[in-house]
Amino acid sequence: MRKFVTERAKQLLSLSRQYQHRPLSASLSRFLSSDPISSSPSSSMASPSDSSTPLTLQTINPKVLKCEYAVRGEIVTLAQKLQEELQAKPGSHPFNEILYCNIGNPQSLGQQPITFFREVLALCDHPSILDKSETQGLFSADSIERAWQILGQIPGRATGAYSHSQGIKGLRDTIAAGIEARDGFPADPNDIFLTDGASPAVHMMMQLLITSEKDGILCPIPQYPLYSASIALHGGSLVPYYLDEATNWGLEVSDLKKQLEDAKSKGITARALVVINPGNPTGQVLAEDNQREIVEFCKQEGIVLLADEVYQENVYVPEKKFHSFKKISRSMGYGEKDLSLVSFQSVSKGYYGECGKRGGYMEVTGFGADIREQIYKVASVNLCSNISGQILASLVMSPPKAGDESFESYLEERDGILSSLARRAKTLEEAFNSLEGVTCNKAEGAMYLFPRVRLPENAIKASEAVKTAPDAFYCRRLLNATGIVFVPGSGFGQVSAY
């Protein structure tokens, strides 16, 4: 992608050495802390506002104050400020551009969209060109055919119109067929809710599950901070279960049981279990046996399984393969009456990387008709998800097939992107592990690495002097020196070493 990424990563070592007055191995402190960042906007704005102001931090919903979203927090705000300074005065910093590594945003780093997908979108958005002779020479025959097919499913053939609140029925049919082809088990289009990316679907389920702080959601730690933020916004309690870094972020069902019992002792009822597979931000891919244990745990405990499967295309090691939790549960003989399962998918990740198009869906199984009505009601409040995202979600689950004009070029684009992601993941993994005081687990999938960085004691003291968590202090120093935007590990949660 960009040649200087690896070189810049090596500056991690020199930054930590600036504060090192003793051997690095003497420091057992951890960069990926669980300490809060005291210099966050919420803490710096905590002083009472003028009495004439109708809304103050003391009068807004306290759940909003409690909510934090680490991947777009304080460090990113600073990065945006530095970017403005670079634009206004080139050469004002020791780097020429900001490299945002805080969030999976492939196209911002130069990844090209899949041609077939964009051709179909363009034709659907501007259907008047379908009848023009020039179109035949500019667009593939199968993209034209698919556009006609999709437009025939949209009321009024207008992508600017509202759709059914669950999404366009024909597109849900296509997605259900894609799920069935992937898993080998039937899928019902009425179980599909199309959403603006996976995030709104997660929020929708949290609204459904959480009634008070006595309702808990079991979440992996480290976790994608959407979950902690969403739980806080809806007033529930995050019940952590800890992935084991020593076993490549393994998920132990024994720890699930321990955390469940601990929550019960505090009067908290666990309503659901979140599993992210492949892992975000940890990059592991669950083994089938482990998935079966998780399914059995949810069935025995009577809790909802929330399966975040948005990185299902991103598996980089030959010994691992993605299997959906629905496929696993059905292969175990469990049906609709045995397990409540919600699976999330998005067009933002995989090889497509269409983050800005905001497309995604959730497949909801194992819920009664009365609960399904309530989910539909919540979806209806937002009228519908955007139509371009709906179309993309259907294309992702039904790409060109052998014999189609676009098939060969589609395969070349898809495989090229996935092999590039795998290669870069391996390169960065090796770069981290070559640095003194830095270790990083193997990248099996997803789009992220979660390294352990041991900071010298003097660096930790320096962070304490400015009342900042060590990991945030380090990320700020790294940004100011190199232009690389890293996210402090504390925003994802982790066992503290301090």
Short mmCIF file of C-alpha atoms in Angstrom, two decimals:
data_model
loop_
_atom_site.label_atom_id
_atom_site.label_comp_id
_atom_site.label_asym_id
_atom_site.label_seq_id
_atom_site.Cartn_x
_atom_site.Cartn_y
_atom_site.Cartn_z
CA MET A 1 0.00 0.00 0.00
CA ARG A 2 2.40 2.70 1.16
CA LYS A 3 6.06 1.80 1.32
CA PHE A 4 6.84 3.88 4.36
CA VAL A 5 4.41 2.07 6.70
CA THR A 6 6.94 -0.52 7.85
CA GLU A 7 9.73 2.04 8.19
CA ARG A 8 7.55 4.25 10.31
CA ALA A 9 6.52 1.34 12.50
CA LYS A 10 10.18 0.85 13.38
CA GLN A 11 10.17 4.29 14.96
CA LEU A 12 8.20 2.69 17.79
CA LEU A 13 11.51 1.52 19.20
CA SER A 14 13.28 4.86 19.07
CA LEU A 15 10.35 6.61 20.70
CA SER A 16 10.34 4.26 23.67
CA ARG A 17 14.13 4.60 24.02
CA GLN A 18 13.81 8.36 24.56
CA TYR A 19 12.53 7.62 28.05
CA GLN A 20 14.67 4.58 28.77
CA HIS A 21 17.33 5.02 31.46
CA ARG A 22 17.50 1.31 32.29
CA PRO A 23 17.15 -1.97 30.35
CA LEU A 24 13.78 -2.22 28.64
CA SER A 25 13.20 -5.72 29.97
CA ALA A 26 13.12 -4.30 33.50
CA SER A 27 9.79 -2.67 32.74
CA LEU A 28 6.80 -4.96 33.06
CA SER A 29 4.31 -2.20 32.39
CA ARG A 30 1.94 -2.57 29.52
CA PHE A 31 1.10 -0.20 26.72
CA LEU A 32 -2.32 -1.76 26.30
CA SER A 33 -3.64 -0.57 29.64
CA SER A 34 -7.15 -0.42 31.00
CA ASP A 35 -6.59 3.00 32.58
CA PRO A 36 -8.90 5.77 31.43
CA ILE A 37 -7.53 8.66 29.39
CA SER A 38 -7.91 11.52 31.81
CA SER A 39 -7.40 14.14 29.14
CA SER A 40 -10.41 13.07 27.10
CA PRO A 41 -12.89 15.72 25.93
CA SER A 42 -15.50 14.64 28.48
CA SER A 43 -13.17 15.26 31.42
CA SER A 44 -11.74 18.51 30.11
CA MET A 45 -15.22 19.95 29.60
CA ALA A 46 -16.59 18.98 32.99
CA SER A 47 -16.74 22.51 34.42
CA PRO A 48 -20.25 23.95 34.86
CA SER A 49 -21.50 25.98 31.93
CA ASP A 50 -23.06 29.41 32.05
CA SER A 51 -26.49 29.29 33.66
CA SER A 52 -28.04 30.84 30.54
CA THR A 53 -27.06 27.82 28.44
CA PRO A 54 -30.11 25.56 28.02
CA LEU A 55 -28.03 22.39 27.85
CA THR A 56 -24.98 21.62 29.96
CA LEU A 57 -22.92 18.54 30.75
CA GLN A 58 -24.83 18.37 34.02
CA THR A 59 -28.23 18.24 32.28
CA ILE A 60 -27.66 16.00 29.25
CA ASN A 61 -28.30 12.27 29.35
CA PRO A 62 -25.56 10.81 31.62
CA LYS A 63 -25.46 7.71 29.41
CA VAL A 64 -24.00 9.87 26.64
CA LEU A 65 -21.24 11.08 28.97
CA LYS A 66 -20.45 7.51 29.95
CA CYS A 67 -20.21 6.40 26.32
CA GLU A 68 -16.73 6.35 24.74
CA TYR A 69 -15.69 5.29 21.24
CA ALA A 70 -11.96 4.81 21.22
CA VAL A 71 -11.30 4.48 17.50
CA ARG A 72 -12.43 8.08 16.95
CA GLY A 73 -11.29 9.63 20.21
CA GLU A 74 -8.71 12.11 21.41
CA ILE A 75 -5.78 10.86 19.29
CA VAL A 76 -7.83 11.09 16.10
CA THR A 77 -8.91 14.64 16.97
CA LEU A 78 -5.24 15.59 17.34
CA ALA A 79 -4.42 13.88 14.03
CA GLN A 80 -7.07 15.91 12.24
CA LYS A 81 -5.61 19.09 13.70
CA LEU A 82 -2.12 18.11 12.49
CA GLN A 83 -3.52 17.35 9.06
CA GLU A 84 -5.01 20.84 8.84
CA GLU A 85 -1.64 22.30 9.86
CA LEU A 86 0.13 20.31 7.15
CA GLN A 87 -2.32 21.56 4.54
CA ALA A 88 -1.95 25.16 5.69
CA LYS A 89 1.84 24.98 6.07
CA PRO A 90 3.58 22.08 4.31
CA GLY A 91 6.76 21.01 6.07
CA SER A 92 5.57 22.17 9.47
CA HIS A 93 5.93 18.63 10.87
CA PRO A 94 8.51 15.84 10.42
CA PHE A 95 6.11 13.95 8.11
CA ASN A 96 4.16 14.84 4.99
CA GLU A 97 0.83 13.17 5.69
CA ILE A 98 -1.23 11.49 8.38
CA LEU A 99 -1.52 7.71 8.16
CA TYR A 100 -4.79 6.68 9.83
CA CYS A 101 -4.39 3.19 11.32
CA ASN A 102 -7.12 3.72 13.90
CA ILE A 103 -9.97 2.20 11.93
CA GLY A 104 -10.55 -0.25 9.08
CA ASN A 105 -11.05 2.14 6.17
CA PRO A 106 -9.47 0.42 3.14
CA GLN A 107 -10.38 2.83 0.36
CA SER A 108 -8.90 5.77 2.25
CA LEU A 109 -5.57 3.94 1.93
CA GLY A 110 -5.90 3.36 -1.78
CA GLN A 111 -7.84 0.09 -2.06
CA GLN A 112 -9.94 0.18 -5.21
CA PRO A 113 -13.62 -0.83 -5.21
CA ILE A 114 -14.77 -3.94 -7.05
CA THR A 115 -15.60 -2.86 -10.60
CA PHE A 116 -18.71 -5.04 -10.99
CA PHE A 117 -20.21 -3.68 -7.77
CA ARG A 118 -19.66 -0.06 -8.77
CA GLU A 119 -20.98 -0.62 -12.30
CA VAL A 120 -24.23 -2.04 -10.96
CA LEU A 121 -24.56 0.82 -8.45
CA ALA A 122 -23.95 3.43 -11.13
CA LEU A 123 -26.55 1.93 -13.45
CA CYS A 124 -29.12 1.62 -10.68
CA ASP A 125 -28.57 5.22 -9.59
CA HIS A 126 -28.88 6.52 -13.16
CA PRO A 127 -31.20 4.05 -14.93
CA SER A 128 -31.85 6.36 -17.89
CA ILE A 129 -28.47 5.38 -19.33
CA LEU A 130 -29.44 1.70 -19.46
CA ASP A 131 -31.23 2.26 -22.76
CA LYS A 132 -28.35 4.17 -24.38
CA SER A 133 -26.23 2.38 -26.95
CA GLU A 134 -23.00 3.74 -25.46
CA THR A 135 -23.72 1.87 -22.23
CA GLN A 136 -23.05 -1.48 -23.88
CA GLY A 137 -19.46 -0.44 -24.55
CA LEU A 138 -18.84 1.08 -21.12
CA PHE A 139 -20.41 -1.54 -18.85
CA SER A 140 -20.23 -5.33 -18.76
CA ALA A 141 -23.23 -7.28 -19.93
CA ASP A 142 -23.78 -8.94 -16.55
CA SER A 143 -23.67 -5.60 -14.67
CA ILE A 144 -26.34 -4.25 -17.03
CA GLU A 145 -28.43 -7.39 -16.55
CA ARG A 146 -28.06 -7.24 -12.77
CA ALA A 147 -29.02 -3.55 -12.71
CA TRP A 148 -32.20 -4.27 -14.65
CA GLN A 149 -32.97 -7.13 -12.25
CA ILE A 150 -32.45 -4.98 -9.14
CA LEU A 151 -34.38 -2.01 -10.51
CA GLY A 152 -37.29 -4.33 -11.17
CA GLN A 153 -37.36 -5.09 -7.44
CA ILE A 154 -37.37 -1.43 -6.33
CA PRO A 155 -40.76 0.34 -6.17
CA GLY A 156 -40.73 3.04 -8.82
CA ARG A 157 -37.25 1.88 -9.92
CA ALA A 158 -35.89 4.78 -7.86
CA THR A 159 -32.88 4.37 -5.57
CA GLY A 160 -33.80 7.69 -3.99
CA ALA A 161 -37.10 6.36 -2.66
CA TYR A 162 -37.85 4.75 0.70
CA SER A 163 -38.01 0.97 0.82
CA HIS A 164 -39.60 -1.58 3.13
CA SER A 165 -38.19 -1.05 6.64
CA GLN A 166 -36.45 -4.44 6.57
CA GLY A 167 -35.02 -3.71 3.16
CA ILE A 168 -36.11 -4.41 -0.41
CA LYS A 169 -37.67 -7.87 -0.52
CA GLY A 170 -35.89 -8.97 -3.69
CA LEU A 171 -32.51 -8.01 -2.24
CA ARG A 172 -33.29 -9.92 0.94
CA ASP A 173 -34.15 -12.92 -1.22
CA THR A 174 -30.73 -12.66 -2.84
CA ILE A 175 -28.95 -12.36 0.51
CA ALA A 176 -30.84 -15.32 1.96
CA ALA A 177 -29.83 -17.40 -1.07
CA GLY A 178 -26.22 -16.34 -0.55
CA ILE A 179 -26.31 -17.35 3.12
CA GLU A 180 -27.81 -20.72 2.19
CA ALA A 181 -25.10 -21.30 -0.42
CA ARG A 182 -22.39 -20.35 2.12
CA ASP A 183 -23.68 -22.48 5.01
CA GLY A 184 -25.53 -25.34 3.37
CA PHE A 185 -28.63 -24.70 5.50
CA PRO A 186 -31.86 -22.86 4.60
CA ALA A 187 -32.15 -19.10 5.15
CA ASP A 188 -35.39 -17.11 5.25
CA PRO A 189 -35.45 -13.61 3.67
CA ASN A 190 -37.90 -12.60 6.40
CA ASP A 191 -35.07 -13.13 8.91
CA ILE A 192 -32.96 -10.48 7.15
CA PHE A 193 -32.92 -6.85 8.30
CA LEU A 194 -30.89 -4.56 6.01
CA THR A 195 -29.13 -1.78 7.90
CA ASP A 196 -26.71 1.13 7.35
CA GLY A 197 -23.68 -1.03 8.11
CA ALA A 198 -23.50 -3.51 10.97
CA SER A 199 -23.36 -0.83 13.70
CA PRO A 200 -27.06 0.20 13.58
CA ALA A 201 -27.99 -3.49 13.77
CA VAL A 202 -25.92 -3.83 16.95
CA HIS A 203 -27.59 -0.75 18.43
CA MET A 204 -30.99 -2.19 17.50
CA MET A 205 -30.31 -5.39 19.39
CA MET A 206 -29.00 -3.51 22.42
CA GLN A 207 -32.22 -1.50 22.48
CA LEU A 208 -34.14 -4.75 22.48
CA LEU A 209 -32.06 -6.56 25.11
CA ILE A 210 -31.25 -3.87 27.70
CA THR A 211 -33.88 -2.60 30.12
CA SER A 212 -31.62 -1.36 32.94
CA GLU A 213 -28.11 -1.55 34.38
CA LYS A 214 -29.08 -4.97 35.74
CA ASP A 215 -29.01 -6.34 32.18
CA GLY A 216 -25.53 -7.44 31.14
CA ILE A 217 -23.93 -8.22 27.80
CA LEU A 218 -20.96 -10.60 27.78
CA CYS A 219 -18.27 -9.01 25.60
CA PRO A 220 -14.75 -10.07 24.66
CA ILE A 221 -11.86 -8.06 26.07
CA PRO A 222 -10.13 -6.70 24.02
CA GLN A 223 -13.29 -5.71 22.12
CA TYR A 224 -14.37 -3.45 19.30
CA PRO A 225 -15.52 -0.37 21.27
CA LEU A 226 -18.84 -0.21 19.42
CA TYR A 227 -20.08 -2.74 21.95
CA SER A 228 -19.02 -0.96 25.14
CA ALA A 229 -20.29 2.33 23.68
CA SER A 230 -23.64 0.85 22.67
CA ILE A 231 -24.11 -0.88 26.03
CA ALA A 232 -23.37 2.39 27.84
CA LEU A 233 -25.74 4.38 25.63
CA HIS A 234 -28.58 1.98 26.32
CA GLY A 235 -27.90 1.83 30.06
CA GLY A 236 -26.75 -1.77 30.42
CA SER A 237 -23.70 -3.38 31.99
CA LEU A 238 -20.73 -4.76 30.11
CA VAL A 239 -19.79 -8.18 31.47
CA PRO A 240 -16.22 -8.81 30.28
CA TYR A 241 -14.69 -12.11 29.34
CA TYR A 242 -10.98 -12.05 28.68
CA LEU A 243 -9.30 -13.42 25.58
CA ASP A 244 -6.01 -15.13 26.37
CA GLU A 245 -3.11 -13.43 24.62
CA ALA A 246 -0.78 -16.31 25.52
CA THR A 247 -2.89 -18.70 23.41
CA ASN A 248 -3.29 -16.32 20.46
CA TRP A 249 -6.34 -14.63 21.98
CA GLY A 250 -8.10 -17.88 22.77
CA LEU A 251 -11.69 -17.87 24.04
CA GLU A 252 -12.14 -20.16 27.03
CA VAL A 253 -15.70 -21.23 27.86
CA SER A 254 -14.56 -21.73 31.45
CA ASP A 255 -13.91 -17.97 31.62
CA LEU A 256 -17.38 -17.31 30.18
CA LYS A 257 -18.89 -19.34 32.99
CA LYS A 258 -16.75 -17.59 35.59
CA GLN A 259 -17.74 -14.14 34.36
CA LEU A 260 -21.38 -15.17 34.17
CA GLU A 261 -21.36 -16.29 37.81
CA ASP A 262 -19.54 -13.14 38.86
CA ALA A 263 -22.20 -11.02 37.15
CA LYS A 264 -24.97 -12.98 38.88
CA SER A 265 -23.34 -12.33 42.26
CA LYS A 266 -23.64 -8.59 41.50
CA GLY A 267 -27.30 -8.88 40.58
CA ILE A 268 -26.63 -8.61 36.83
CA THR A 269 -28.45 -10.90 34.41
CA ALA A 270 -26.49 -11.70 31.26
CA ARG A 271 -28.86 -11.33 28.33
CA ALA A 272 -26.48 -11.97 25.44
CA LEU A 273 -22.98 -13.03 24.46
CA VAL A 274 -21.02 -11.08 21.83
CA VAL A 275 -18.51 -13.09 19.78
CA ILE A 276 -16.37 -11.37 17.13
CA ASN A 277 -15.07 -13.87 14.57
CA PRO A 278 -12.61 -13.22 12.99
CA GLY A 279 -11.51 -11.13 15.94
CA ASN A 280 -11.49 -7.35 16.14
CA PRO A 281 -9.00 -5.97 17.17
CA THR A 282 -7.16 -9.22 17.92
CA GLY A 283 -7.23 -10.93 14.51
CA GLN A 284 -7.77 -14.53 15.61
CA VAL A 285 -10.08 -17.01 13.85
CA LEU A 286 -12.09 -19.37 16.04
CA ALA A 287 -11.74 -23.13 15.61
CA GLU A 288 -14.91 -25.14 14.93
CA ASP A 289 -14.68 -27.01 18.24
CA ASN A 290 -14.49 -23.70 20.10
CA GLN A 291 -17.55 -22.43 18.23
CA ARG A 292 -19.51 -25.53 19.20
CA GLU A 293 -18.60 -24.94 22.84
CA ILE A 294 -19.86 -21.38 22.58
CA VAL A 295 -23.13 -22.45 20.96
CA GLU A 296 -23.64 -25.06 23.69
CA PHE A 297 -22.90 -22.47 26.37
CA CYS A 298 -25.54 -20.07 25.00
CA LYS A 299 -28.11 -22.83 24.67
CA GLN A 300 -27.57 -24.12 28.21
CA GLU A 301 -27.59 -20.64 29.74
CA GLY A 302 -30.52 -19.42 27.67
CA ILE A 303 -28.79 -16.29 26.38
CA VAL A 304 -28.78 -14.69 22.93
CA LEU A 305 -25.69 -15.21 20.76
CA LEU A 306 -24.67 -12.04 18.93
CA ALA A 307 -22.22 -13.10 16.20
CA ASP A 308 -20.17 -10.28 14.69
CA GLU A 309 -19.02 -11.89 11.43
CA VAL A 310 -18.14 -8.82 9.35
CA TYR A 311 -14.59 -10.09 8.66
CA GLN A 312 -15.70 -13.47 7.34
CA GLU A 313 -13.81 -12.97 4.06
CA ASN A 314 -10.61 -11.95 5.87
CA VAL A 315 -8.89 -15.22 6.78
CA TYR A 316 -5.17 -15.35 6.02
CA VAL A 317 -3.88 -18.70 7.28
CA PRO A 318 -4.50 -22.01 5.48
CA GLU A 319 -5.13 -23.96 8.68
CA LYS A 320 -8.18 -21.83 9.58
CA LYS A 321 -11.50 -21.33 7.82
CA PHE A 322 -14.50 -19.15 8.58
CA HIS A 323 -17.70 -20.91 9.65
CA SER A 324 -20.77 -18.90 10.56
CA PHE A 325 -22.31 -19.57 13.96
CA LYS A 326 -25.58 -20.35 12.22
CA LYS A 327 -23.86 -23.09 10.23
CA ILE A 328 -22.23 -24.45 13.39
CA SER A 329 -25.49 -24.45 15.38
CA ARG A 330 -27.47 -26.09 12.57
CA SER A 331 -24.76 -28.73 12.12
CA MET A 332 -25.17 -29.50 15.83
CA GLY A 333 -28.87 -30.16 15.23
CA TYR A 334 -30.10 -26.95 16.86
CA GLY A 335 -32.96 -25.17 15.14
CA GLU A 336 -35.14 -22.12 15.63
CA LYS A 337 -36.52 -23.28 18.98
CA ASP A 338 -33.13 -24.13 20.46
CA LEU A 339 -31.00 -21.01 20.11
CA SER A 340 -31.59 -17.27 19.64
CA LEU A 341 -28.91 -16.08 17.23
CA VAL A 342 -28.23 -12.77 15.51
CA SER A 343 -25.51 -12.64 12.85
CA PHE A 344 -24.06 -9.33 11.64
CA GLN A 345 -22.50 -8.68 8.23
CA SER A 346 -21.25 -5.48 6.57
CA VAL A 347 -20.05 -4.27 3.17
CA SER A 348 -17.36 -2.20 4.92
CA LYS A 349 -14.82 -5.00 5.37
CA GLY A 350 -13.96 -8.22 3.52
CA TYR A 351 -12.37 -7.50 0.14
CA TYR A 352 -15.00 -4.90 -0.80
CA GLY A 353 -14.15 -2.20 1.79
CA GLU A 354 -17.18 -0.04 0.96
CA CYS A 355 -17.24 1.68 4.36
CA GLY A 356 -18.78 4.94 3.19
CA LYS A 357 -21.67 3.24 1.42
CA ARG A 358 -23.02 2.09 4.80
CA GLY A 359 -24.48 -1.26 3.88
CA GLY A 360 -25.04 -4.30 6.06
CA TYR A 361 -27.57 -6.66 7.51
CA MET A 362 -28.42 -8.85 10.44
CA GLU A 363 -29.96 -12.29 10.23
CA VAL A 364 -32.28 -12.85 13.19
CA THR A 365 -33.18 -16.46 14.05
CA GLY A 366 -34.68 -18.22 17.05
CA PHE A 367 -37.04 -15.43 18.15
CA GLY A 368 -40.82 -15.64 18.52
CA ALA A 369 -43.21 -13.78 16.23
CA ASP A 370 -44.01 -11.28 19.00
CA ILE A 371 -40.35 -10.33 19.40
CA ARG A 372 -39.87 -10.15 15.64
CA GLU A 373 -42.69 -7.60 15.52
CA GLN A 374 -40.84 -5.45 18.04
CA ILE A 375 -37.60 -5.66 16.05
CA TYR A 376 -39.50 -4.60 12.95
CA LYS A 377 -41.04 -1.70 14.87
CA VAL A 378 -37.59 -0.45 15.91
CA ALA A 379 -36.40 -0.77 12.30
CA SER A 380 -39.45 1.17 11.15
CA VAL A 381 -38.55 4.15 13.33
CA ASN A 382 -35.61 4.76 10.97
CA LEU A 383 -37.86 4.21 7.92
CA CYS A 384 -35.26 2.19 6.01
CA SER A 385 -31.54 1.84 5.38
CA ASN A 386 -29.98 3.57 2.37
CA ILE A 387 -30.70 1.88 -0.94
CA SER A 388 -27.11 1.91 -2.27
CA GLY A 389 -26.00 0.02 0.84
CA GLN A 390 -28.84 -2.46 0.39
CA ILE A 391 -27.82 -3.10 -3.22
CA LEU A 392 -24.18 -3.59 -2.22
CA ALA A 393 -25.15 -6.05 0.52
CA SER A 394 -26.97 -8.15 -2.08
CA LEU A 395 -24.02 -7.97 -4.49
CA VAL A 396 -21.57 -9.07 -1.79
CA MET A 397 -23.68 -12.17 -1.18
CA SER A 398 -24.22 -12.77 -4.90
CA PRO A 399 -21.11 -11.74 -6.88
CA PRO A 400 -20.47 -12.70 -10.53
CA LYS A 401 -20.49 -16.43 -11.24
CA ALA A 402 -18.53 -18.60 -13.66
CA GLY A 403 -19.68 -17.82 -17.19
CA ASP A 404 -20.54 -14.18 -16.45
CA GLU A 405 -18.60 -11.56 -18.39
CA SER A 406 -17.26 -9.98 -15.19
CA PHE A 407 -16.31 -13.24 -13.48
CA GLU A 408 -12.61 -13.37 -14.37
CA SER A 409 -11.95 -9.69 -13.61
CA TYR A 410 -13.95 -10.00 -10.39
CA LEU A 411 -11.84 -12.97 -9.24
CA GLU A 412 -8.64 -11.12 -10.10
CA GLU A 413 -9.70 -8.03 -8.13
CA ARG A 414 -10.99 -10.03 -5.14
CA ASP A 415 -8.00 -12.34 -4.86
CA GLY A 416 -5.55 -9.50 -5.39
CA ILE A 417 -7.04 -7.52 -2.51
CA LEU A 418 -7.19 -10.48 -0.13
CA SER A 419 -3.64 -11.60 -0.91
CA SER A 420 -2.42 -8.03 -0.42
CA LEU A 421 -4.17 -7.80 2.96
CA ALA A 422 -2.63 -11.12 4.03
CA ARG A 423 0.82 -10.08 2.88
CA ARG A 424 0.69 -6.74 4.66
CA ALA A 425 -0.65 -8.32 7.85
CA LYS A 426 2.32 -10.70 7.87
CA THR A 427 4.78 -7.88 7.11
CA LEU A 428 3.51 -5.73 9.95
CA GLU A 429 3.39 -8.70 12.35
CA GLU A 430 7.06 -9.41 11.60
CA ALA A 431 7.98 -5.73 11.91
CA PHE A 432 6.43 -5.50 15.37
CA ASN A 433 8.10 -8.68 16.56
CA SER A 434 11.49 -7.41 15.34
CA LEU A 435 11.31 -4.45 17.72
CA GLU A 436 12.78 -4.61 21.20
CA GLY A 437 10.07 -4.58 23.85
CA VAL A 438 7.27 -5.28 21.34
CA THR A 439 5.48 -8.59 20.77
CA CYS A 440 2.54 -9.37 18.53
CA ASN A 441 0.44 -12.48 17.99
CA LYS A 442 0.01 -14.08 14.59
CA ALA A 443 -2.44 -12.33 12.27
CA GLU A 444 -4.97 -15.03 11.33
CA GLY A 445 -7.70 -12.76 10.00
CA ALA A 446 -9.65 -9.48 10.14
CA MET A 447 -7.73 -6.22 9.50
CA TYR A 448 -5.89 -5.43 12.73
CA LEU A 449 -2.95 -6.28 14.95
CA PHE A 450 -2.97 -5.78 18.72
CA PRO A 451 0.67 -5.64 19.82
CA ARG A 452 2.03 -5.61 23.35
CA VAL A 453 4.47 -2.75 23.97
CA ARG A 454 6.44 -2.68 27.23
CA LEU A 455 7.19 0.91 28.16
CA PRO A 456 10.18 1.90 30.30
CA GLU A 457 9.41 3.13 33.79
CA ASN A 458 10.52 6.66 32.96
CA ALA A 459 8.02 6.81 30.10
CA ILE A 460 5.29 5.77 32.50
CA LYS A 461 6.38 8.43 34.97
CA ALA A 462 6.34 11.01 32.19
CA SER A 463 2.77 10.04 31.31
CA GLU A 464 1.73 10.30 34.95
CA ALA A 465 3.27 13.77 35.14
CA VAL A 466 0.84 14.98 32.47
CA LYS A 467 -2.04 12.92 33.92
CA THR A 468 -2.39 10.74 30.83
CA ALA A 469 -2.61 6.96 30.58
CA PRO A 470 0.72 5.50 29.36
CA ASP A 471 -0.75 4.05 26.19
CA ALA A 472 -2.42 7.33 25.23
CA PHE A 473 0.81 9.18 26.03
CA TYR A 474 2.73 6.83 23.75
CA CYS A 475 0.19 7.13 20.91
CA ARG A 476 0.34 10.91 21.13
CA ARG A 477 4.18 10.85 20.98
CA LEU A 478 4.08 8.44 18.05
CA LEU A 479 1.62 10.63 16.16
CA ASN A 480 3.63 13.81 16.72
CA ALA A 481 6.86 12.14 15.60
CA THR A 482 5.68 10.03 12.65
CA GLY A 483 2.14 10.96 11.61
CA ILE A 484 0.89 7.43 12.34
CA VAL A 485 -2.48 7.25 14.11
CA PHE A 486 -2.60 4.32 16.54
CA VAL A 487 -5.44 3.71 18.99
CA PRO A 488 -4.60 3.35 22.69
CA GLY A 489 -5.19 -0.22 23.83
CA SER A 490 -7.16 0.97 26.85
CA GLY A 491 -9.98 1.96 24.52
CA PHE A 492 -10.46 -1.71 23.66
CA GLY A 493 -10.13 -2.93 27.22
CA GLN A 494 -7.38 -5.18 28.52
CA VAL A 495 -6.08 -6.70 31.72
CA SER A 496 -4.09 -3.90 33.35
CA ALA A 497 -0.39 -4.40 34.06
CA TYR A 498 -0.05 -1.21 36.07
#
